[in-house]
C-alpha cells in the first residue's frame, strides 16, 4: 500500500461493482469451528457461510439436503472462493462425514484446472500420514466436478492467530513438529507443497495438526506442470527462489515453514511490507530479525531453528524436515556448518556485470554522502544537552496594498522564512499545514488583520512560543514589509521593517527578515551562526519561478499533485536552471505514478545541483535516492536531514513514507508518534500512523487514526486527502473481513478521484477493489478491475504500480488454474 501514490480517471471504463449483496459486517466472519481442512487458499477472508447468497454471480449451487451423484448428501456450505465451494457432506455409501470440494462450472472445462484437481488425488494415493489431509475420491456428477476428502472439526492456523495474536513457544513448537512430520512424509514421495501458509494447516479439538491443500503442489517426478519462471504461491509465505520464479524443492517448503513458525512465536511475519512486491524483495535481500530479539523468552535454540529455516541460500537451510524435528526434539538448535559452501561455477552475464559494477561503485556513492553529511551537519549545528527548543509559527503575511497581483508574496514570505531562518535541533518550526489548520479553526483568513491577542490565541493553538506575522504594501515598484515577532514566553514584541526596491529584490529582503528573526531568538551566538549556515534558500533568481515554485509546494502539501505539477513545470520554464524545482517536480511526478518523468526530472536536479550550497545540494541528493527507490541510502540521507531539521514536515513526511515502503513499521510508528506528541492534530502524522497500524494488523487502532485524519480533511475541504484516507480505510475494512464497508469506502474514494482526474489514484483503488472481489470469489469482476488498473498504470508509466497489478493478476490466474 503506497499511502501517497495517487491516480485519476480519464477512463470510460467504470470499476466493476457486481450486483448482489455482500455479507453484512455483522455476518462477515472468518472460518472457525466446524471448518474443513480443505477450505483452502481459495477460501479467503471473504468466505461465505451457510445460508448466504454467494458472490460468484449466483446463488449457492448445492443446497443443504441435495444429494451429489446419488452419494454425497450436502449438509452445509463451509466456504467459497475463486476456485469454487467447499461443503460438509455425508457419504451415504460409507456412512461418514466428508468434505466435498466443488470446482466452479465456468472453470470445469479448463484442462489445466482439472489437472490441478487430479493432482491432489495423485498426492493422496502416494501419501498416507496422520498429519496430511486424506483425499478419497475425484468424480463428476450432474455436470459438477468435485473431490471428496477428510472432514476435520477444528480451526485453521490463520483463524487461531487472529484469536490469539501469537502462541507460546511450547504450543508453536508442537504445531511445527507435526507439520514437519507431515512434510517429511510428502517430501519422501517427491511432492513439494509450494503454497504452505497458516490457512493450510488445520488444528482439531485434540490439537492435531493437518497439512492440507496441495492444490498447486508439484511432483518432482512429473514434468510440464509449470513453466520456467512461473510464480506460484502466496507472497507473504514464498521462499526466495519462488519469489525469483525459480524451481522450488522441499527446502522451499521448509523456508515457508520457518515463516509460519516465526509468526506463531511473535505474531508477526518476518518480511512485513506495504506491497506484495516489497515483501518478495525483502526475503531476497534481507535476513530476518531472529525471533528471540523480539521476545527474549523464546529459547535460543527455537529461535535458531527459525533463523536456519529462513536462510536465503537454499544450501544453508535445513535440507530435510527430519533435520528440523531432530533439532527441536533434542533442544539444541541448528548445528553449525563446518565449512563454507563452495560457489558453483557460473557464467558471467551482462546483467551480472552491471550488478557488480553497481556494487563496486556503491562505496564511492556512500563516501560522497558521508562528505555531504559532514559538510551539511557540522557539530556546531546540533543542540547540546540543556539547550532549550524554541518553537516558531510563521503566518502568511497580509497583502495590505489591495493589489491582487502580489497576493502570492504573503505565502512566499512565510514559506521562505521557514527555511531561511535556518535549521537546528534547537528550533522547531510549526508546519505550514498546522498553521493553516489553526487559522481555519480560529476563523482567520489571509485578509484578516492579526493583532497581539489573535497571535496569542494562534500560539496557544499551535503550541508555539514565538509567532511571526506581518503585512506588506506596494508603492510603485517598491514593496514595504512590516513584520512583528511576538515572543510569548519572553513577553516581548519586536517590530521589523524592511523594504524591497522592486520585485527582483524580494529574495534579498527575505534574507534580511530572516536575519532579524535569528537575532531575536534566545539562542547563543554560536547556535545563531549555525542556523545561518544551515539556511535553505531556493537558488533561483527568477521571481516568477519562485512564485510558481512556492505555489507548487503548497499544492503538493495539500496532495493536489495535478495542479502542483503545473506550477512546478511553469517554474522550470521560467528558470531552466532551478534545481530545487526539478527535485520537487520529480517527487510530484512520482506521486502521480509518472516514473519515467520522475527519474528524468530528478536526474536533472542532481546535474544542476553541482555548484549549489551544501544544504540544497544534500536535499536534492536525498530526494534523488528516494526517487530511485534506493531505500537504505535514502533513509540514511533523510534520517540525517530529520536530525538537523526536526520540524521540517517535508523531510518528516518523506522519511515516514520511506520507512513504510521498506517495511520498517516500528521506525515509522516511532516517527509518527513523535510528530503527534508535538501536534496531536497533524493530519499527515495521523494518516501515517493509520497506515502503519493497517500494515501491522492493528486494524481497529488504525481506523481510529484514519477517522481522525478524515475529519480534518473534511474540515479543510481537502478532497485529495479525503480520497486517499477513504482508500486506506477501505483496506482496513477489507482486512477486517467487512467487504460491504470496504467497498463503500473504495467507491467514495474512486468517485472523488474520477472527478479530480487523477489516474494513479483511480488505478490504485481499482486494484484494491479487484483484491476485494477476488477475496470473495468474484474472480471475473476482479479480473476486469485489475485489467482497468493495469491499463491506467501503463498509460502513465507507473512502474511500481504495474508490477503490483501484474502480481495480483498472476495470483488470480493461478487460483483459476490458468498457469500459462
mmCIF file of N, CA and C in Angstrom, residues 2 32 105 128 162 187 202 255 266 280 342 385 403 415 431 449 562 571 621-622 630 708 728 750 757 779:
data_model
loop_
_atom_site.group_PDB
_atom_site.id
_atom_site.type_symbol
_atom_site.label_atom_id
_atom_site.label_comp_id
_atom_site.label_asym_id
_atom_site.label_seq_id
_atom_site.Cartn_x
_atom_site.Cartn_y
_atom_site.Cartn_z
ATOM 1 N N UNK A 2 0.765 2.029 -1.198
ATOM 2 C CA UNK A 2 1.540 3.251 -1.202
ATOM 3 C C UNK A 2 0.643 4.353 -0.719
ATOM 4 N N UNK A 32 -14.201 -20.626 11.523
ATOM 5 C CA UNK A 32 -13.731 -21.060 12.834
ATOM 6 C C UNK A 32 -14.090 -22.518 13.035
ATOM 7 N N UNK A 105 -18.367 -24.136 -12.231
ATOM 8 C CA UNK A 105 -18.740 -24.622 -13.574
ATOM 9 C C UNK A 105 -17.964 -23.953 -14.701
ATOM 10 N N UNK A 128 0.085 -41.363 2.859
ATOM 11 C CA UNK A 128 -0.882 -41.667 3.919
ATOM 12 C C UNK A 128 -0.209 -41.360 5.240
ATOM 13 N N UNK A 162 -5.565 -15.053 14.524
ATOM 14 C CA UNK A 162 -6.396 -13.858 14.708
ATOM 15 C C UNK A 162 -6.973 -13.807 16.113
ATOM 16 N N UNK A 187 7.439 -35.086 1.267
ATOM 17 C CA UNK A 187 8.712 -34.891 0.572
ATOM 18 C C UNK A 187 9.371 -36.235 0.222
ATOM 19 N N UNK A 202 -4.626 -27.157 9.557
ATOM 20 C CA UNK A 202 -5.797 -27.256 10.431
ATOM 21 C C UNK A 202 -5.406 -27.846 11.774
ATOM 22 N N UNK A 255 11.495 -23.279 4.137
ATOM 23 C CA UNK A 255 11.578 -21.823 4.333
ATOM 24 C C UNK A 255 10.212 -21.282 4.767
ATOM 25 N N UNK A 266 5.873 -14.859 17.303
ATOM 26 C CA UNK A 266 5.927 -13.407 17.518
ATOM 27 C C UNK A 266 4.638 -12.669 17.189
ATOM 28 N N UNK A 280 8.339 -9.589 -1.330
ATOM 29 C CA UNK A 280 9.187 -10.505 -2.088
ATOM 30 C C UNK A 280 10.637 -10.017 -2.093
ATOM 31 N N UNK A 342 31.249 -24.075 -1.241
ATOM 32 C CA UNK A 342 31.934 -23.534 -2.407
ATOM 33 C C UNK A 342 30.896 -23.029 -3.411
ATOM 34 N N UNK A 385 23.092 19.216 25.286
ATOM 35 C CA UNK A 385 22.186 18.965 26.411
ATOM 36 C C UNK A 385 21.901 20.249 27.176
ATOM 37 N N UNK A 403 -3.496 45.324 -4.146
ATOM 38 C CA UNK A 403 -3.061 44.911 -5.486
ATOM 39 C C UNK A 403 -3.020 43.380 -5.516
ATOM 40 N N UNK A 415 6.634 30.955 3.638
ATOM 41 C CA UNK A 415 7.250 29.678 3.243
ATOM 42 C C UNK A 415 8.769 29.792 3.220
ATOM 43 N N UNK A 431 4.576 23.521 11.397
ATOM 44 C CA UNK A 431 4.393 23.237 9.979
ATOM 45 C C UNK A 431 3.366 24.177 9.357
ATOM 46 N N UNK A 449 -6.637 40.950 9.628
ATOM 47 C CA UNK A 449 -5.574 41.732 10.267
ATOM 48 C C UNK A 449 -5.289 41.130 11.630
ATOM 49 N N UNK A 562 -1.827 17.218 -9.248
ATOM 50 C CA UNK A 562 -2.043 17.626 -10.638
ATOM 51 C C UNK A 562 -1.771 19.115 -10.827
ATOM 52 N N UNK A 571 7.536 26.745 -13.178
ATOM 53 C CA UNK A 571 8.725 27.278 -12.516
ATOM 54 C C UNK A 571 9.994 26.953 -13.303
ATOM 55 N N UNK A 621 20.161 15.416 -3.392
ATOM 56 C CA UNK A 621 20.729 14.060 -3.415
ATOM 57 C C UNK A 621 19.814 13.079 -2.700
ATOM 58 N N UNK A 622 19.314 13.474 -1.529
ATOM 59 C CA UNK A 622 18.406 12.605 -0.766
ATOM 60 C C UNK A 622 17.143 12.318 -1.566
ATOM 61 N N UNK A 630 16.110 3.658 -3.836
ATOM 62 C CA UNK A 630 17.263 3.088 -3.136
ATOM 63 C C UNK A 630 17.026 3.351 -1.654
ATOM 64 N N UNK A 708 -9.759 10.149 12.488
ATOM 65 C CA UNK A 708 -9.365 11.489 12.962
ATOM 66 C C UNK A 708 -8.759 12.294 11.807
ATOM 67 N N UNK A 728 -7.534 4.001 2.173
ATOM 68 C CA UNK A 728 -6.855 3.194 3.195
ATOM 69 C C UNK A 728 -7.865 2.662 4.216
ATOM 70 N N UNK A 750 -13.050 6.450 -5.141
ATOM 71 C CA UNK A 750 -13.000 6.427 -6.599
ATOM 72 C C UNK A 750 -13.829 7.549 -7.205
ATOM 73 N N UNK A 757 -9.681 13.735 -11.637
ATOM 74 C CA UNK A 757 -8.922 13.355 -12.825
ATOM 75 C C UNK A 757 -7.556 12.798 -12.530
ATOM 76 N N UNK A 779 -14.006 -13.702 -9.242
ATOM 77 C CA UNK A 779 -12.751 -13.569 -9.971
ATOM 78 C C UNK A 779 -12.937 -12.886 -11.319
#
